[in-house]
Structure formats: structure tokens, C-alpha cells
PDB file of C-alpha atoms in Angstrom:
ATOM      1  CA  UNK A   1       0.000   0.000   0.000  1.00 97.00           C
ATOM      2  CA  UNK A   2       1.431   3.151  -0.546  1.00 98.00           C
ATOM      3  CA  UNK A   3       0.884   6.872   1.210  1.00 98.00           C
ATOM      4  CA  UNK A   4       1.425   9.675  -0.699  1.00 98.00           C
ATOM      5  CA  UNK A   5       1.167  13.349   0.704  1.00 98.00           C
ATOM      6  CA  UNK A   6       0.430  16.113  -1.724  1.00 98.00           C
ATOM      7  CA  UNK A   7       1.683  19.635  -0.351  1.00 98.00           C
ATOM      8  CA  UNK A   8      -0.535  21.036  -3.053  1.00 98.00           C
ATOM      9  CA  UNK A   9      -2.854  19.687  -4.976  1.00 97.00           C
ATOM     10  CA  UNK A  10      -1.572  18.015  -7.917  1.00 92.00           C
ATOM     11  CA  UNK A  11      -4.242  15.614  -9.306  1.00 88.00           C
ATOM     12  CA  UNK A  12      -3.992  12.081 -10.634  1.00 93.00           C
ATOM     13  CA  UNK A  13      -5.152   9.831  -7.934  1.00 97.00           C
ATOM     14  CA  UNK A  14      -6.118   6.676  -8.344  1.00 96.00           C
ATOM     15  CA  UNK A  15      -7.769   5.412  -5.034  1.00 98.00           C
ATOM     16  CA  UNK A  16      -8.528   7.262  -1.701  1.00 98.00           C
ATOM     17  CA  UNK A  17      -7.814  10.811  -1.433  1.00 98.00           C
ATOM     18  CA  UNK A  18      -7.902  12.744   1.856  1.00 98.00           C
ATOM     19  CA  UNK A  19      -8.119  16.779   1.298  1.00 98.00           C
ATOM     20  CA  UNK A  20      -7.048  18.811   4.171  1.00 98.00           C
ATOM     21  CA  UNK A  21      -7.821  22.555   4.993  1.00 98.00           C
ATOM     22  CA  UNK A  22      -7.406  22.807   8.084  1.00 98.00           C
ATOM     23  CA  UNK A  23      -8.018  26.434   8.586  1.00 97.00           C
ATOM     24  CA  UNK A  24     -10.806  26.652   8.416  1.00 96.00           C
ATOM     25  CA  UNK A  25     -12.979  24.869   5.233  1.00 98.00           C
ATOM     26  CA  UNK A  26     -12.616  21.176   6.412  1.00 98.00           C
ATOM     27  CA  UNK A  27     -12.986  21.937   9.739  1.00 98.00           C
ATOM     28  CA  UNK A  28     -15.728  23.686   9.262  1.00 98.00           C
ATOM     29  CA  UNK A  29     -17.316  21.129   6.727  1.00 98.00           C
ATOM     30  CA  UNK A  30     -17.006  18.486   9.894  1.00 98.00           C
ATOM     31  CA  UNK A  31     -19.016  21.075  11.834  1.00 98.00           C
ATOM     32  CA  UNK A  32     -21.375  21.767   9.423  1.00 98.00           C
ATOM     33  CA  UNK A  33     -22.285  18.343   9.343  1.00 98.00           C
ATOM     34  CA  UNK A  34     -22.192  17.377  12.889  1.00 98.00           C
ATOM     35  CA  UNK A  35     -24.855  20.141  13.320  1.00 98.00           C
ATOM     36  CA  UNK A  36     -27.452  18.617  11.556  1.00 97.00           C
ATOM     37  CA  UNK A  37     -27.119  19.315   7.821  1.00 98.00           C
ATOM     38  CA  UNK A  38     -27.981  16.473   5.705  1.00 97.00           C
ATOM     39  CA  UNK A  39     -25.287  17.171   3.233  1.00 98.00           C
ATOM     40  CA  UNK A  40     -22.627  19.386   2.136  1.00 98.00           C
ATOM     41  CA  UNK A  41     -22.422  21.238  -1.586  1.00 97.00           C
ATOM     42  CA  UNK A  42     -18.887  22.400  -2.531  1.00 98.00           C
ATOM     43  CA  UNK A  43     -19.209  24.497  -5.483  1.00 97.00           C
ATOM     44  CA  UNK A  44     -16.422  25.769  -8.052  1.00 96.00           C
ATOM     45  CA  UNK A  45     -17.320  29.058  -8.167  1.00 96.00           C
ATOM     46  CA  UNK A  46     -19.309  31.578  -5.537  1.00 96.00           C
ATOM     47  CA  UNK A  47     -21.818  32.502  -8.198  1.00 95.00           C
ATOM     48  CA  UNK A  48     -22.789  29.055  -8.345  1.00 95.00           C
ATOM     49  CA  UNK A  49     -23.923  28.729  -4.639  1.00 94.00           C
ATOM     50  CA  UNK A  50     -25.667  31.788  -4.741  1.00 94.00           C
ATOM     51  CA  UNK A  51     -26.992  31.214  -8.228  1.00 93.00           C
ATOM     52  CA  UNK A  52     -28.387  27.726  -6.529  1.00 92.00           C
ATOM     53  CA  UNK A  53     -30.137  29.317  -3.387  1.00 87.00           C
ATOM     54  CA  UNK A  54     -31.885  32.145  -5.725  1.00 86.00           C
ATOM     55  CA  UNK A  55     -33.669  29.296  -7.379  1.00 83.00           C
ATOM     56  CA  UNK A  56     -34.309  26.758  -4.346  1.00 78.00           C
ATOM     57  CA  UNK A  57     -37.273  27.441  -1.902  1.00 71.00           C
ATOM     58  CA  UNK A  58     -36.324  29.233   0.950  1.00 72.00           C
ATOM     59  CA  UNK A  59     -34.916  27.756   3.592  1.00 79.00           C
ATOM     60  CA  UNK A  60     -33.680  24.827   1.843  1.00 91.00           C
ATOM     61  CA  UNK A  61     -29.844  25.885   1.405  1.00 94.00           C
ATOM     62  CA  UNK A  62     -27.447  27.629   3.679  1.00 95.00           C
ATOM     63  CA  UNK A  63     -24.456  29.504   2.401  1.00 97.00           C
ATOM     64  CA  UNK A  64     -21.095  29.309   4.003  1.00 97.00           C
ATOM     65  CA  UNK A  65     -17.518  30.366   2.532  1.00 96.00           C
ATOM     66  CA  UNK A  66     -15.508  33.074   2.438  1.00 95.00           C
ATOM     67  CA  UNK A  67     -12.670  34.910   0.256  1.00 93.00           C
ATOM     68  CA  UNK A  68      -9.302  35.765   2.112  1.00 89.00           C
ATOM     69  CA  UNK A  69     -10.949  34.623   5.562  1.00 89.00           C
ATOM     70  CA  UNK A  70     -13.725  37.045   5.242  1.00 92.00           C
ATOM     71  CA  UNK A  71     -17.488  36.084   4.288  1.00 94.00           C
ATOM     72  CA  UNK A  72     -18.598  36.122   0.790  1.00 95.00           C
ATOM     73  CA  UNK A  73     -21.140  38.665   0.193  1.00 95.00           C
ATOM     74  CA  UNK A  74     -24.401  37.231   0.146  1.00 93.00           C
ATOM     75  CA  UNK A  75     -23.458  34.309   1.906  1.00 95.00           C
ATOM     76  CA  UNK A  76     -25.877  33.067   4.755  1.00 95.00           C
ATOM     77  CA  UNK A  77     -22.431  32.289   7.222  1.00 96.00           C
ATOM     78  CA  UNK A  78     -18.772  32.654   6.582  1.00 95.00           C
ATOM     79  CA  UNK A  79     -16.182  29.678   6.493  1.00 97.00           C
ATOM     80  CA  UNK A  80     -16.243  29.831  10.612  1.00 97.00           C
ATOM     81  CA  UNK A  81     -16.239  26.107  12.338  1.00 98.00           C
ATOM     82  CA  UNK A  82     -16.969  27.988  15.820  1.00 98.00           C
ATOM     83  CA  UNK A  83     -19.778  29.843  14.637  1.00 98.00           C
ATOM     84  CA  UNK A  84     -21.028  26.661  12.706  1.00 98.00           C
ATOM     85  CA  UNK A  85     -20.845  25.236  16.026  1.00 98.00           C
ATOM     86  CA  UNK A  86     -23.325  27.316  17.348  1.00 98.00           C
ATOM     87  CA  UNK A  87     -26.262  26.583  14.538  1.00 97.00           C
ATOM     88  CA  UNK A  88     -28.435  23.775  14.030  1.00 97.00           C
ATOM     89  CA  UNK A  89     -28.668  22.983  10.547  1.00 97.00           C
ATOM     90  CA  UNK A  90     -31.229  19.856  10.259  1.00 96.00           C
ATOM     91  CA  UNK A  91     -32.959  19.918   7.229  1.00 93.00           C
ATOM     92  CA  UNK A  92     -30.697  22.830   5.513  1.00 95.00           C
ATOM     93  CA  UNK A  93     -27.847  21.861   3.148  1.00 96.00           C
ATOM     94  CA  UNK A  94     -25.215  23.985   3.248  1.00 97.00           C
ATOM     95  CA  UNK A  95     -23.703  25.127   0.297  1.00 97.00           C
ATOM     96  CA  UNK A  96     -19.797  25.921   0.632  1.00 98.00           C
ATOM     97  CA  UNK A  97     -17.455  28.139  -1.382  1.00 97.00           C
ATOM     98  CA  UNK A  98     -14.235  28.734  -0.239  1.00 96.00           C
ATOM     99  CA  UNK A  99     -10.795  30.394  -1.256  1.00 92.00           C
ATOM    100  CA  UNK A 100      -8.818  26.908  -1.007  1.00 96.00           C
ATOM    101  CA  UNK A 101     -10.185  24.197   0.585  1.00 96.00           C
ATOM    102  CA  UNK A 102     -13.497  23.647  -2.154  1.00 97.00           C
ATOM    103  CA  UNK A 103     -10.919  24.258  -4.753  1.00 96.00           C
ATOM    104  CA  UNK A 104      -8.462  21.452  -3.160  1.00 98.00           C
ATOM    105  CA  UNK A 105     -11.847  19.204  -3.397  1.00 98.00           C
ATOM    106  CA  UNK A 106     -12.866  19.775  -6.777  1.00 97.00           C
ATOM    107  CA  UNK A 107      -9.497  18.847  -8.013  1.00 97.00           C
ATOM    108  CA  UNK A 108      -9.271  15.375  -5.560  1.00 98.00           C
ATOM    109  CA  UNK A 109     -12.571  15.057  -7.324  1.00 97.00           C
ATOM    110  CA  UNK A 110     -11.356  14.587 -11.212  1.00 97.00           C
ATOM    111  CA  UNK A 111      -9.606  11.229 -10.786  1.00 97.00           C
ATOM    112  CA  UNK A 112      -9.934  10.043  -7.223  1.00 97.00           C
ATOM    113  CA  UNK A 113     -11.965   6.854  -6.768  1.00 97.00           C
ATOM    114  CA  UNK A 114     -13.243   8.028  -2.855  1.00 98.00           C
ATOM    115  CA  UNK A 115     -12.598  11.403  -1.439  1.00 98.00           C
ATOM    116  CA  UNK A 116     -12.818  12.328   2.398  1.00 98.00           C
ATOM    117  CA  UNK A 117     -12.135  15.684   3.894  1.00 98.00           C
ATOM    118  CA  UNK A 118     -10.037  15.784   6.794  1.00 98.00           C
ATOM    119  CA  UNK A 119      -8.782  18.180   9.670  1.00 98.00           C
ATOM    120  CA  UNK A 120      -7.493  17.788  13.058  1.00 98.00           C
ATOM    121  CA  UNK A 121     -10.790  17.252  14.891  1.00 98.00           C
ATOM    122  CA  UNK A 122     -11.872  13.833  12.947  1.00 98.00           C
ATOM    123  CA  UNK A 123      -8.065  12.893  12.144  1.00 98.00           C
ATOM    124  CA  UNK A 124      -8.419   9.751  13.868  1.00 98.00           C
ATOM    125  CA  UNK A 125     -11.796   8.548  12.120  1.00 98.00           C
ATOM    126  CA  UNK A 126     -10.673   9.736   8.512  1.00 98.00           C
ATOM    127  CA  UNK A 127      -7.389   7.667   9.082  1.00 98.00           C
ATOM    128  CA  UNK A 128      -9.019   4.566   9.984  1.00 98.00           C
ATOM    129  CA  UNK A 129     -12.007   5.490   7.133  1.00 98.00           C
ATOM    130  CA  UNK A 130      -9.156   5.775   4.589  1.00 98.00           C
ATOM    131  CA  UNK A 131      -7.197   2.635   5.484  1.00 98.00           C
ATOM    132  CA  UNK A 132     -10.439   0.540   5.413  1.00 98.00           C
ATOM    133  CA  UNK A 133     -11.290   1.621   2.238  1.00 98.00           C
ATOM    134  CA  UNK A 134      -7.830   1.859   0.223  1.00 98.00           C
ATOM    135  CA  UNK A 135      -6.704  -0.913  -1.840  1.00 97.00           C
ATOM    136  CA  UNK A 136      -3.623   0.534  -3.788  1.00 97.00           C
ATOM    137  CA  UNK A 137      -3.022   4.084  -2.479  1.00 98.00           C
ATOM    138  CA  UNK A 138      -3.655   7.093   0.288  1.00 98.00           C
ATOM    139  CA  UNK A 139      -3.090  10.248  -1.192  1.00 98.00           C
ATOM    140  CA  UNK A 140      -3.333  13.380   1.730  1.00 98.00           C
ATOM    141  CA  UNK A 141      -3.631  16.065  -0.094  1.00 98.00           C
ATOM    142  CA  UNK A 142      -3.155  19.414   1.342  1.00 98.00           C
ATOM    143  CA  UNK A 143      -5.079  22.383  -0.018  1.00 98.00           C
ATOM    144  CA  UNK A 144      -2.404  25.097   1.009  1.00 97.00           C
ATOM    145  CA  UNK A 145      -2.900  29.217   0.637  1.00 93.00           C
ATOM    146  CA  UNK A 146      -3.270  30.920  -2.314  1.00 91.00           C
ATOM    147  CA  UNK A 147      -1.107  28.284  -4.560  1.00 93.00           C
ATOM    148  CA  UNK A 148       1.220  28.290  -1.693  1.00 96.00           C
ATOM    149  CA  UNK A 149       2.060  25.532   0.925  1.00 98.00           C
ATOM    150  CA  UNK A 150       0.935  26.081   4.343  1.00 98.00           C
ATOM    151  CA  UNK A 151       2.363  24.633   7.634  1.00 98.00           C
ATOM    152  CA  UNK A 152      -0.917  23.893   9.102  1.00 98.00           C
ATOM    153  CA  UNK A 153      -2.370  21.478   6.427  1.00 98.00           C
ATOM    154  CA  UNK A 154       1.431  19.948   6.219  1.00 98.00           C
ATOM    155  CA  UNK A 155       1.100  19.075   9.824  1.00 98.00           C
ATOM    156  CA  UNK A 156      -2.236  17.719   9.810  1.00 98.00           C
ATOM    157  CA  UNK A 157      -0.691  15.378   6.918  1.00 98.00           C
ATOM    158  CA  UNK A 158       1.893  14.555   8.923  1.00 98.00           C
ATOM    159  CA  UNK A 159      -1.158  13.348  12.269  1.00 98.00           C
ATOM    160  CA  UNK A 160      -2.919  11.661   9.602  1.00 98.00           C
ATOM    161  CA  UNK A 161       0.346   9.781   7.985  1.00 98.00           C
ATOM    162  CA  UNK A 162       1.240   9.398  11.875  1.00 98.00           C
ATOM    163  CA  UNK A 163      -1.966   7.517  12.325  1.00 98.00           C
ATOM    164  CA  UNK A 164      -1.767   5.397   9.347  1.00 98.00           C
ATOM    165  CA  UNK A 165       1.657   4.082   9.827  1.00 98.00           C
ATOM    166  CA  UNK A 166       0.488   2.515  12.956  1.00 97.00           C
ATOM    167  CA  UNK A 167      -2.176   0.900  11.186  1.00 96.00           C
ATOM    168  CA  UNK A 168       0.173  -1.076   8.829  1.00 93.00           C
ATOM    169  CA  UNK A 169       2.874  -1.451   6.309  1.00 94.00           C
ATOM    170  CA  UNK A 170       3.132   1.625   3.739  1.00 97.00           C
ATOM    171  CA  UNK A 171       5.216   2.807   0.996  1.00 98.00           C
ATOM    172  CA  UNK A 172       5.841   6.543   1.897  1.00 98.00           C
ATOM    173  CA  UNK A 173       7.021   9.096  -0.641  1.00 98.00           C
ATOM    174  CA  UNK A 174       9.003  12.674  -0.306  1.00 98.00           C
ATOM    175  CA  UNK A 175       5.561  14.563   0.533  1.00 98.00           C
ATOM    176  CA  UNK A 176       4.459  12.094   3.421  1.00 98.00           C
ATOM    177  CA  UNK A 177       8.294  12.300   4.898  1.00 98.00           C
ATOM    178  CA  UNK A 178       8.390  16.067   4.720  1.00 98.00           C
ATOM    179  CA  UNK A 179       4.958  16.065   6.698  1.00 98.00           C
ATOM    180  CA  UNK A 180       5.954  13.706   9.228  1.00 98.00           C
ATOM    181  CA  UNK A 181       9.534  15.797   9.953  1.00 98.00           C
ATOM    182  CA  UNK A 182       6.910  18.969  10.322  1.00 98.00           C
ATOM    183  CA  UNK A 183       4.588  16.933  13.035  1.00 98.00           C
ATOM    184  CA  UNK A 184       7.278  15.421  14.551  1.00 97.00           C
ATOM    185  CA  UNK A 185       9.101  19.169  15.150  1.00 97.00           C
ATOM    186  CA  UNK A 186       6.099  21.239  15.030  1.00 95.00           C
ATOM    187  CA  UNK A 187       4.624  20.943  18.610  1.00 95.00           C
ATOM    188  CA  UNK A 188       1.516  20.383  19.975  1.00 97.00           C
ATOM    189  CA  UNK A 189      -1.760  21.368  17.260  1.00 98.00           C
ATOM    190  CA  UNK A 190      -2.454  24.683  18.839  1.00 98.00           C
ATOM    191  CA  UNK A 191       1.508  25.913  18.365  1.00 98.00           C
ATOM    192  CA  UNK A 192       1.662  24.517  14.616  1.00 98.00           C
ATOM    193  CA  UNK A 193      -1.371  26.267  13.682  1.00 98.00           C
ATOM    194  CA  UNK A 194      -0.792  29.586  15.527  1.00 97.00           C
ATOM    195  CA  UNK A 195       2.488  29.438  14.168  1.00 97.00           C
ATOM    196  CA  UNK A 196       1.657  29.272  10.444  1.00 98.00           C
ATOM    197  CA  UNK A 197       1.374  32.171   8.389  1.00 97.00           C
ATOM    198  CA  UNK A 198      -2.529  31.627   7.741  1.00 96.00           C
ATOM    199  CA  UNK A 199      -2.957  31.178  11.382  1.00 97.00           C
ATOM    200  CA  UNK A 200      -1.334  34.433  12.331  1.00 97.00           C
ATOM    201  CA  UNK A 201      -3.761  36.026   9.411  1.00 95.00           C
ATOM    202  CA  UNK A 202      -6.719  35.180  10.739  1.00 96.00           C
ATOM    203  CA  UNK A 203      -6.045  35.633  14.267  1.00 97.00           C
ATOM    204  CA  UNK A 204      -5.405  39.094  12.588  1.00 96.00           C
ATOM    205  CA  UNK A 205      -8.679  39.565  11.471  1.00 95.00           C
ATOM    206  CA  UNK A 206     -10.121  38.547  15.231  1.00 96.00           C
ATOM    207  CA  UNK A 207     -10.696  34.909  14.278  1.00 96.00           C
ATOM    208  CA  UNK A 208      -8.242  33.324  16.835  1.00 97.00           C
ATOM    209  CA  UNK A 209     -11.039  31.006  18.542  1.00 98.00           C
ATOM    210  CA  UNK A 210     -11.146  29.566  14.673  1.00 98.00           C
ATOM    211  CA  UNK A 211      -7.633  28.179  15.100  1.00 98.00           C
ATOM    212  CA  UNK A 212      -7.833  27.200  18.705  1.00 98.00           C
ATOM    213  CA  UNK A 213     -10.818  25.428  17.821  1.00 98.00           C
ATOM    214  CA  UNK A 214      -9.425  23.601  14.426  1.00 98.00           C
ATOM    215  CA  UNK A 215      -6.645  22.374  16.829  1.00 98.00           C
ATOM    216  CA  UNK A 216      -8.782  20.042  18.974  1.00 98.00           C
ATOM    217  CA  UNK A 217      -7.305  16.787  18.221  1.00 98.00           C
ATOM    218  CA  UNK A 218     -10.274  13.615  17.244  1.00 97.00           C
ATOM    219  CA  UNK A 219     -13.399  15.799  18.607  1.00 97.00           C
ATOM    220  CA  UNK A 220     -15.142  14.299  15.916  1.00 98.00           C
ATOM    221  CA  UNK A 221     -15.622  10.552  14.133  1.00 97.00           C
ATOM    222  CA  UNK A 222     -17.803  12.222  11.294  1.00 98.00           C
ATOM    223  CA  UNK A 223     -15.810  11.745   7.934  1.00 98.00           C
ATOM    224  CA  UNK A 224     -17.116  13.835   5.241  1.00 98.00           C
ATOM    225  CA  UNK A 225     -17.621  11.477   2.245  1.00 98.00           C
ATOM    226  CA  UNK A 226     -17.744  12.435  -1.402  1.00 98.00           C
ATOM    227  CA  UNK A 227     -21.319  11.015  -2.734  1.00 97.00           C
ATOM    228  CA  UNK A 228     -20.730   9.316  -5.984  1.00 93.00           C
ATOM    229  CA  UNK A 229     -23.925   8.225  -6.562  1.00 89.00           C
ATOM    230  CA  UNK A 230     -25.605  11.347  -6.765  1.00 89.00           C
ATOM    231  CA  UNK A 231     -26.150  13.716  -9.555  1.00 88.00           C
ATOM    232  CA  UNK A 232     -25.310  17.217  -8.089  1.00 89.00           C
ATOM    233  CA  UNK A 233     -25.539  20.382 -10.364  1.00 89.00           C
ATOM    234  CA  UNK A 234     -22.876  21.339 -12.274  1.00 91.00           C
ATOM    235  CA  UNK A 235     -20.047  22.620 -10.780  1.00 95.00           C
ATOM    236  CA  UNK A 236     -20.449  21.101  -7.498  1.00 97.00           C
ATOM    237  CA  UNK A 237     -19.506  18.031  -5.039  1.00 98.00           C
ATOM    238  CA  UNK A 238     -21.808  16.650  -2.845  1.00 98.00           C
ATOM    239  CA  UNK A 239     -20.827  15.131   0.720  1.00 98.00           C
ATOM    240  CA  UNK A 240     -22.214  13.272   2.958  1.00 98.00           C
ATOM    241  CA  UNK A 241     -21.362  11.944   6.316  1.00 96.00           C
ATOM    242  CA  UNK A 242     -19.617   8.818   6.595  1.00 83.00           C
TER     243      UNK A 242
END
């Protein structure tokens, strides 16, 4: 079996893919789902989501995302897992756009035969999800910032590679050494992701309790799972709990 880590997103994967974005979109895609909603959108583009709840009935959809860490315009919630935390969602499916982390998905998407989203809070489950369901290849695939590689998704890689090497025997490349040499130096969650340059930016913009928050190690079993069987609009991934 062989574990691969991504420190971008590159494409070409030909089994289980993990996407990370740890701060904030697959954190709060976790949230989003523990709190009730029946299923997740991820949409290419913000028009799309907002073209989607202009024609639904009201009340059906919820908005979330966000453009350099700030809500979208129009958008019901930003790309916050704390305030998701605080809404109950039954019966609404949230629609997400975000400046990395939907992006990450929609390229895992193209070629990857099951796609999870993963983050510090369900590390544990979407290790064990992955390793049940892989039968050539783990690809962790790290969303980054702006096109650029982030510390805080390359340390989640290296919690998630962490937890799969203890499962069993795999074949590591470059990417999933360089992650686990960044987990193994990095320090506890909280001090890798305050320490990143994304984590310093939105603590910034007053959204510290974001990071503490996406730093609470296996909170959560839920593993958001990319729904293959249904037929979503165009432009968009739907996920479902798993």
C-alpha cells in the first residue's frame, strides 16, 4: 500500500484521497455536518452557490464560505467552524465556497476513486475510514494558501500519515516524509497552527477562537464522504457523512 502526501494539490489519484484545509474549510465542513445538515455542496465558483439558493425554496440551502478569511457577500455564514458550532442545521444543506479548501476538493474530485475531507478534529476517524477503504493508495492532499504551501495542512498530513503508519505497512514518498519531519518538530496542534502564516492572518482579522478550535485533536468521528452516486448540479460536489 502506498501513502502519498500532496503539499498542493496536484491531481492524478487513483484510489482514496484525503483533502485537508485545516483552517478553516474542512474543519468547518465536519461542523457543518455534525450540526445537523444532511449534506454538504462544494461548489467551483461563488456565483454558483448563490446562483443555486436564488432558485431553491427558501430555507432549503445555507451559504457558508468566504474569500481571504472574510465572508462572501451574500453568503448566509462565513467559512467559521466555531460559529457553525453554534447553529443547528437539520434539514438545511449547506452550500460551501471557499478560497482553497473547495478548490483542493474539486481537483481530488477529477480522478480520485473516494474522497474524504479531513482536519485535526476527525483525524483519527478519517485515518481509519481511509485505510479501510484503500486498496492501492492514500493520497493526503493538502489544499495550502493561495497556490502556496501552508504549515498547518502539512502538519495535519503529517497526524494523519502518523496515524496510518500505525495501522500497517506503507510505501511513503518525499511529501508524506516532509509532513511527518513537520509533526514530529512542530509541537503540539495549537503551536503549529498559531504558528503558520494563515494562522497568524486570521487571528489578525479577530478569528483566533477559529484556530484554537481547528486544533482540537479527534473531537469528531464524522468523515465527510464524497457522494458518488448522486447527480449534483454542475459545478459542485456533494458530501455526505460517513
Amino acid at each position: 500500500m502506498r501513502l502519498r502526501v500532496d503539499l498542493l494539490p496536484h491531481g492524478q489519484y487513483p484510489d482514496v484521497v484525503m483533502v485537508i484545509d485545516v483552517l478553516r474549510a474542512t474543519t468547518t465542513a465536519i461542523t457543518y455536518l455534525e450540526r445537523g445538515a444532511p449534506a454538504l455542496l462544494l461548489t467551483s465558483t461563488p456565483d454558483i452557490a448563490l446562483a443555486m439558493k436564488l432558485e431553491a425554496a427558501s430555507g432549503i440551502y445555507a451559504l457558508g464560505g468566504e474569500r481571504g478569511g472574510l465572508p462572501i457577500p451574500g453568503f448566509d455564514f462565513g467559512n467559521s467552524p466555531v460559529e457553525a458550532a453554534a447553529q443547528n442545521f437539520t434539514g438545511r444543506t449547506v452550500i460551501m465556497n471557499t478560497t482553497n479548501g473547495t478548490a483542493a476538493a474539486h481537483v481530488a474530485a477529477q480522478t480520485g476513486k473516494h474522497v474524504f475531507l479531513a482536519a485535526l478534529t476527525n483525524a483519527h476517524g478519517a485515518a481509519r475510514r481511509a485505510r479501510a477503504t484503500a486498496t492501492e493508495e492514500i493520497a493526503i492532499v493538502c489544499a495550502g494558501t493561495d497556490e502556496r504551501v501552508g504549515l498547518e495542512d502539512v502538519y495535519t498530513a503529517g497526524v494523519l500519515a502518523e496515524y496510518l503508519l500505525a495501522m500497517g505497512e506503507f510505501s511513503i514518498d518525499d511529501g508524506a516524509r516532509i509532513a511527518l519531519t513537520v509533526r514530529r518538530s512542530g509541537g503540539n496542534p495549537l503551536e503549529a497552527l498559531g504558528s503558520s502564516a494563515h494562522g497568524a492572518r486570521l487571528a489578525s482579522l479577530g478569528l483566533g477562537e477559529d484556530v484554537r478550535y481547528s486544533a482540537g485533536l479527534s473531537t469528531s468521528t464524522l468523515v465527510p464522504t464524497l457522494d458518488r452516486a448522486s447527480d449534483p448540479p454542475p459545478g459542485t460536489l456533494r458530501f455526505i457523512s460517513g
